[in-house]
Coordinates of C-alpha atoms and ligand atoms in Angstrom, one line a residue:
M112 CA 36.5 -81.1 -20.8
K113 CA 39.5 -79.5 -19.2
N114 CA 38.2 -76.1 -20.0
K115 CA 34.9 -76.8 -18.4
K116 CA 36.6 -77.8 -15.2
L117 CA 38.7 -74.7 -15.2
L118 CA 35.6 -72.6 -15.8
L119 CA 33.9 -74.2 -12.8
V120 CA 36.9 -73.6 -10.5
V121 CA 37.2 -70.0 -11.6
G122 CA 33.5 -69.5 -11.2
A123 CA 33.6 -71.0 -7.7
I124 CA 36.5 -68.7 -6.7
G125 CA 34.6 -65.7 -8.1
L126 CA 31.5 -66.5 -6.1
F127 CA 33.5 -67.0 -3.0
L128 CA 35.2 -63.6 -3.5
I129 CA 31.9 -61.8 -4.1
G130 CA 30.4 -63.6 -1.1
S131 CA 33.1 -62.5 1.2
F132 CA 33.1 -59.0 -0.2
I133 CA 29.4 -58.7 0.6
K134 CA 30.0 -60.1 4.1
D135 CA 32.9 -57.7 4.8
N136 CA 30.8 -54.8 3.6
K137 CA 27.9 -55.8 5.8
E138 CA 30.2 -56.2 8.8
M139 CA 31.7 -52.8 8.1
E140 CA 28.3 -51.2 7.9
E141 CA 27.3 -53.0 11.1
K142 CA 30.4 -51.7 12.8
E143 CA 29.8 -48.2 11.6
R144 CA 26.3 -48.3 12.8
N145 CA 27.5 -49.5 16.2
D146 CA 29.9 -46.6 16.3
L147 CA 27.2 -44.0 15.8
P148 CA 26.2 -41.8 18.7
V149 CA 23.1 -43.1 20.4
I150 CA 20.4 -40.5 21.4
G151 CA 17.7 -41.9 23.7
V152 CA 14.5 -39.9 23.8
L153 CA 11.7 -40.5 26.3
Q154 CA 8.5 -38.5 25.7
F155 CA 5.8 -38.7 28.4
V156 CA 2.8 -38.7 26.0
S157 CA 1.7 -37.7 22.6
H158 CA 0.0 -34.3 22.5
R159 CA 0.4 -31.5 19.9
A160 CA 2.8 -29.5 22.0
L161 CA 5.2 -32.4 22.9
D162 CA 5.0 -33.7 19.3
D163 CA 6.1 -30.2 18.1
I164 CA 9.0 -30.2 20.6
Y165 CA 10.1 -33.6 19.4
Q166 CA 10.0 -32.5 15.7
G167 CA 11.9 -29.3 16.4
M168 CA 14.6 -31.3 18.2
I169 CA 14.9 -33.9 15.4
D170 CA 15.1 -31.2 12.7
Q171 CA 17.8 -29.3 14.6
L172 CA 19.8 -32.4 15.3
K173 CA 19.9 -33.2 11.6
K174 CA 21.2 -29.7 10.9
E175 CA 23.9 -30.3 13.6
G176 CA 25.0 -33.5 11.8
Y177 CA 23.0 -36.1 13.8
E178 CA 20.5 -37.8 11.4
D179 CA 18.8 -41.0 12.5
G180 CA 20.1 -44.1 10.7
K181 CA 22.9 -42.2 9.0
T182 CA 25.0 -40.2 11.4
A183 CA 23.2 -41.1 14.7
K184 CA 21.0 -43.7 16.2
I185 CA 17.9 -42.1 17.7
V186 CA 15.9 -44.4 20.0
F187 CA 12.5 -43.1 20.8
Q188 CA 10.1 -44.2 23.6
N189 CA 6.7 -42.8 24.3
G190 CA 5.1 -43.4 27.7
Q191 CA 1.5 -42.8 26.4
A192 CA 0.8 -40.9 29.7
D193 CA 1.3 -44.1 31.7
Q194 CA 3.7 -43.2 34.6
S195 CA 4.3 -46.9 35.3
K196 CA 5.9 -47.4 31.9
L197 CA 8.4 -44.7 32.3
T198 CA 10.9 -46.6 34.5
S199 CA 11.2 -49.6 32.2
M200 CA 11.4 -47.4 29.1
S201 CA 14.3 -45.4 30.8
Q202 CA 16.1 -48.7 31.5
H203 CA 15.6 -49.7 27.9
L204 CA 17.2 -46.6 26.6
I205 CA 20.2 -47.1 28.9
N206 CA 20.5 -50.8 27.8
E207 CA 20.6 -49.4 24.2
K208 CA 23.8 -47.8 25.3
A209 CA 22.5 -44.2 24.9
D210 CA 25.3 -41.7 24.9
I211 CA 22.8 -39.0 25.8
L212 CA 19.2 -39.0 27.0
V213 CA 16.4 -36.5 26.3
G214 CA 13.4 -36.2 28.6
I215 CA 10.4 -34.5 27.0
A216 CA 8.1 -33.3 29.8
T217 CA 8.7 -33.5 33.5
P218 CA 7.4 -37.0 34.3
S219 CA 9.8 -38.6 31.8
A220 CA 12.7 -36.4 32.7
Q221 CA 12.2 -37.5 36.4
A222 CA 12.1 -41.2 35.3
L223 CA 15.4 -40.8 33.4
A224 CA 17.0 -39.0 36.3
N225 CA 16.1 -41.8 38.6
Q226 CA 18.0 -44.3 36.5
T227 CA 21.3 -42.6 35.9
S228 CA 23.5 -40.0 37.3
D229 CA 26.3 -40.5 34.7
I230 CA 24.7 -40.3 31.3
P231 CA 24.0 -36.7 30.3
I232 CA 20.3 -35.9 30.3
I233 CA 18.9 -32.9 28.3
L234 CA 15.5 -31.6 29.4
G235 CA 13.0 -30.9 26.6
A236 CA 10.8 -28.1 27.9
I237 CA 10.5 -28.6 31.6
S238 CA 8.4 -26.1 33.4
D239 CA 10.5 -25.8 36.5
P240 CA 13.6 -28.1 36.6
K241 CA 14.5 -27.1 40.2
S242 CA 11.2 -27.7 41.9
A243 CA 10.8 -30.9 39.9
G244 CA 14.0 -32.0 41.7
L245 CA 16.0 -32.3 38.5
V246 CA 18.7 -29.7 39.1
E247 CA 20.2 -28.1 42.2
D248 CA 20.1 -24.6 40.6
N249 CA 18.8 -23.5 37.2
N250 CA 22.0 -21.5 36.6
K251 CA 24.4 -24.2 38.0
P252 CA 22.8 -27.6 37.5
G253 CA 25.7 -29.4 39.1
G254 CA 24.9 -32.9 37.9
N255 CA 24.3 -34.8 34.7
I256 CA 21.2 -32.8 33.8
T257 CA 20.6 -29.5 31.9
G258 CA 18.2 -28.4 29.2
V259 CA 15.3 -26.1 28.3
S260 CA 12.7 -24.6 30.5
D261 CA 9.3 -23.4 29.2
Q262 CA 8.2 -21.4 32.3
S263 CA 5.0 -19.7 31.3
P264 CA 5.0 -15.9 30.9
V265 CA 2.4 -15.6 33.6
E266 CA 2.5 -11.9 33.9
A267 CA 1.9 -11.3 30.3
Q268 CA -0.9 -13.9 30.3
L269 CA -2.7 -12.1 33.1
E270 CA -2.3 -8.8 31.3
L271 CA -4.0 -10.3 28.3
V272 CA -6.8 -11.8 30.4
N273 CA -7.3 -8.4 31.9
S274 CA -7.8 -6.8 28.5
L275 CA -9.9 -9.6 26.9
L276 CA -12.1 -10.3 29.9
P277 CA -12.1 -7.1 31.9
N278 CA -15.1 -7.9 34.1
K279 CA -14.4 -11.5 34.7
K280 CA -12.7 -11.9 38.1
K281 CA -13.5 -15.5 39.1
M282 CA -10.7 -17.6 37.8
G283 CA -10.6 -21.4 37.9
I284 CA -7.4 -23.4 37.4
L285 CA -7.7 -26.9 36.1
Y286 CA -4.6 -29.3 36.4
S287 CA -3.4 -32.7 37.2
S288 CA -2.4 -33.4 40.7
A289 CA 0.1 -36.0 39.4
E290 CA 2.3 -33.6 37.5
D291 CA 5.0 -31.6 39.4
N292 CA 5.3 -29.2 36.5
S293 CA 1.8 -28.0 37.1
S294 CA 1.9 -27.5 40.9
S295 CA 4.7 -25.0 40.7
Q296 CA 3.0 -23.1 37.9
V297 CA -0.4 -23.1 39.6
K298 CA 1.2 -21.7 42.7
K299 CA 2.7 -18.8 40.7
V300 CA -0.4 -18.0 38.8
K301 CA -2.6 -18.1 41.9
E302 CA -0.3 -15.7 43.8
Q303 CA 0.0 -13.2 40.9
A304 CA -3.7 -13.3 40.1
E305 CA -4.8 -12.9 43.6
G306 CA -2.4 -10.0 43.9
Q307 CA -4.4 -8.4 41.0
G308 CA -7.7 -8.9 42.6
Y309 CA -8.8 -12.2 41.0
Q310 CA -10.7 -14.7 43.1
V311 CA -8.9 -18.0 42.3
T312 CA -10.2 -21.6 42.7
E313 CA -8.1 -24.6 42.0
Y314 CA -9.5 -27.8 40.5
A315 CA -7.0 -30.6 40.6
V316 CA -7.9 -34.0 39.0
P317 CA -6.0 -37.3 39.7
S318 CA -6.3 -38.4 36.0
T319 CA -8.0 -37.9 32.7
N320 CA -11.1 -39.8 33.8
E321 CA -12.3 -37.0 36.1
I322 CA -11.9 -34.1 33.7
S323 CA -15.3 -34.1 32.1
Q324 CA -17.1 -34.2 35.5
M325 CA -14.8 -31.6 37.0
M326 CA -15.5 -29.3 34.0
Q327 CA -19.2 -29.6 34.6
V328 CA -18.6 -28.4 38.2
L329 CA -16.2 -25.6 37.6
A330 CA -18.1 -24.2 34.6
R331 CA -20.9 -23.2 37.0
E332 CA -18.6 -21.7 39.5
V333 CA -16.1 -19.5 37.6
D334 CA -16.0 -16.8 35.0
F335 CA -13.1 -18.2 33.0
L336 CA -10.7 -21.2 33.1
Y337 CA -6.9 -21.0 33.2
I338 CA -4.9 -24.1 32.2
P339 CA -1.1 -24.4 33.0
T340 CA 1.3 -26.4 30.8
D341 CA -0.1 -29.6 32.1
N342 CA 0.4 -32.7 29.9
T343 CA -2.8 -34.4 31.0
M344 CA -4.9 -31.4 30.2
A345 CA -3.1 -30.8 26.8
N346 CA -3.9 -34.4 26.0
A347 CA -7.6 -33.9 26.9
M348 CA -8.1 -30.5 25.4
Q349 CA -11.0 -31.6 23.2
T350 CA -13.0 -32.8 26.2
I351 CA -12.3 -29.6 28.0
V352 CA -13.3 -27.4 25.1
D353 CA -16.5 -29.4 24.5
V354 CA -17.8 -28.8 28.0
A355 CA -16.5 -25.2 28.1
N356 CA -18.4 -24.4 25.0
Q357 CA -21.7 -25.8 26.4
Y358 CA -21.3 -23.2 29.1
K359 CA -19.7 -20.5 26.9
L360 CA -16.8 -20.5 29.4
P361 CA -13.6 -18.8 28.1
V362 CA -10.5 -21.0 28.3
I363 CA -7.1 -19.4 28.7
P364 CA -4.4 -22.1 28.2
S365 CA -0.7 -21.6 28.4
V366 CA 0.5 -22.5 24.9
D367 CA -0.2 -21.8 21.3
T368 CA -1.1 -25.4 20.4
M369 CA -3.9 -25.4 23.1
V370 CA -5.3 -22.2 21.7
E371 CA -5.4 -23.8 18.2
Q372 CA -7.3 -26.7 19.8
G373 CA -10.1 -24.4 21.0
G374 CA -8.7 -22.2 23.8
L375 CA -9.5 -18.5 23.5
A376 CA -6.1 -16.9 23.8
T377 CA -2.8 -16.8 25.5
V378 CA 0.7 -15.6 25.6
G379 CA 2.8 -18.6 24.8
I380 CA 6.1 -19.9 23.8
N381 CA 6.4 -21.5 20.4
Q382 CA 6.7 -25.3 21.0
Y383 CA 8.7 -26.1 17.9
E384 CA 11.3 -23.5 19.0
L385 CA 11.6 -25.2 22.4
G386 CA 12.5 -28.4 20.5
V387 CA 15.0 -26.6 18.3
Q388 CA 16.8 -25.3 21.4
T389 CA 16.7 -28.7 23.0
G390 CA 18.4 -30.1 19.8
K391 CA 21.1 -27.5 20.0
M392 CA 21.9 -28.4 23.6
V393 CA 22.0 -32.1 22.8
A394 CA 24.5 -31.4 19.9
E395 CA 26.7 -29.2 22.1
V396 CA 27.1 -32.0 24.7
L397 CA 27.6 -34.7 22.0
K398 CA 30.3 -32.6 20.4
G399 CA 32.1 -32.2 23.7
N400 CA 31.6 -28.4 23.7
S401 CA 29.7 -28.4 27.0
V402 CA 28.8 -30.5 30.0
P403 CA 25.5 -30.4 31.8
A404 CA 26.9 -29.6 35.3
T405 CA 28.1 -26.1 34.2
T406 CA 25.5 -25.4 31.5
P407 CA 22.6 -23.2 32.8
I408 CA 19.0 -24.1 32.1
Y409 CA 17.9 -22.2 29.0
T410 CA 14.8 -20.2 29.7
F411 CA 12.5 -18.7 27.2
E412 CA 11.4 -15.3 28.6
T413 CA 8.8 -14.1 26.2
G414 CA 6.0 -15.6 24.2
D415 CA 3.7 -14.6 21.3
I416 CA 0.1 -13.5 21.8
I417 CA -2.1 -16.1 20.2
I418 CA -5.8 -15.6 19.6
N419 CA -8.4 -18.1 18.4
Q420 CA -10.6 -15.8 16.3
K421 CA -13.4 -18.4 15.9
Q422 CA -13.6 -18.9 19.7
A423 CA -13.6 -15.1 20.3
E424 CA -16.6 -14.8 18.0
F425 CA -18.3 -17.7 19.5
L426 CA -17.9 -16.2 23.0
G427 CA -18.9 -12.7 21.8
I428 CA -15.5 -11.2 22.7
S429 CA -14.2 -8.3 20.7
I430 CA -10.5 -7.8 20.5
D431 CA -8.9 -4.4 20.6
K432 CA -7.0 -3.4 17.5
E433 CA -3.9 -2.8 19.6
I434 CA -3.8 -6.4 20.7
R435 CA -5.0 -7.8 17.4
D436 CA -2.0 -6.0 15.6
K437 CA 0.5 -7.7 17.9
A438 CA -1.2 -11.1 17.9
I439 CA -1.0 -14.3 15.9
I440 CA -4.6 -15.0 14.9
K441 CA -5.6 -18.6 14.5
G442 CA -8.8 -20.0 13.2
G443 CA -11.2 -18.1 10.9
E444 CA -8.7 -15.8 9.2
Ligands
LIG220 N1 6.4 -28.1 30.5 C1 5.8 -29.4 30.6 C2 6.4 -30.3 31.6 O1 7.4 -29.9 32.3 C3 5.8 -30.1 29.2 C4 5.2 -29.3 28.2 C5 5.8 -28.6 27.2 C6 3.8 -29.0 28.0 N2 4.9 -27.9 26.4 C7 3.7 -28.2 26.9 C8 2.7 -29.5 28.7 C9 2.4 -27.8 26.4 C10 1.4 -29.0 28.2 C11 1.3 -28.2 27.1 O2 6.1 -31.4 31.8

């Protein structure tokens, strides 16, 4: 009888001890999680290129010692191309106590910049940070923002157009009038192309809804179509290619991923590598090795030649051996 009582008491104490041990452990884990650096990421929309950038950044961050759920807390928000969501998503990331913010694509970087001038913001592949109003100077950003620019290698792109489509001089440019990143690039392409004797027509659309109809119009007016690094167009690449193919209209986009999706060719920057560089810059700031104000925007100067073999065959375009040897061939090989 006595023994039974003793056993009960000992058992109860044991349970109590185990219980409080588990509780302590949980509290410690909770505390550790709360101490992890918080990285808030705002991506404008899901399209192949931006998804590649995001992945490159995540992989690099892991290498640098920032792995989600273990050594860092990565909070991800995706605006799904809806500009009106970007403000509240930026506020959400700040409420999550982000130590650093990443804006993937210009509209999301602008939304983040509107919400804070203290928390460091790293730009994930922004076409022109200065003309988007994000930094004072690409070499001396001056504020809480720095990052990676994916300025298109326009000169090399025009050189490629010249050799692939030697007799085609009527160039159409299709872009979204809502994206600041496109307007600066369009201006640059237009200037350079006109300087080389091209006749350039701009086709700006307010949203995705007008693309198909605009394509029907422009396909009858131009010899080939150029597309800048425009998020709305990247997102609608399938629609663009469908109409272009009806008219056998060559499409020259600005990035590898859009060539893979049915563009003819381009000279473009590898999107995954843009993300890797973004990840490196995030880590440098988190480690306290650099601050945005004095960290120049990192610009990729050169790109790879990418050719879609299937599209070239479909359009009846032959590619010189000299170019083919230098190029990355996608589709059909
Ligand atoms: N540079 C674009 C911006 O500033 C974002 C971007 C990166 C992009 N890679 C792209 C857009 C590829 C279209 C296609 O918003």
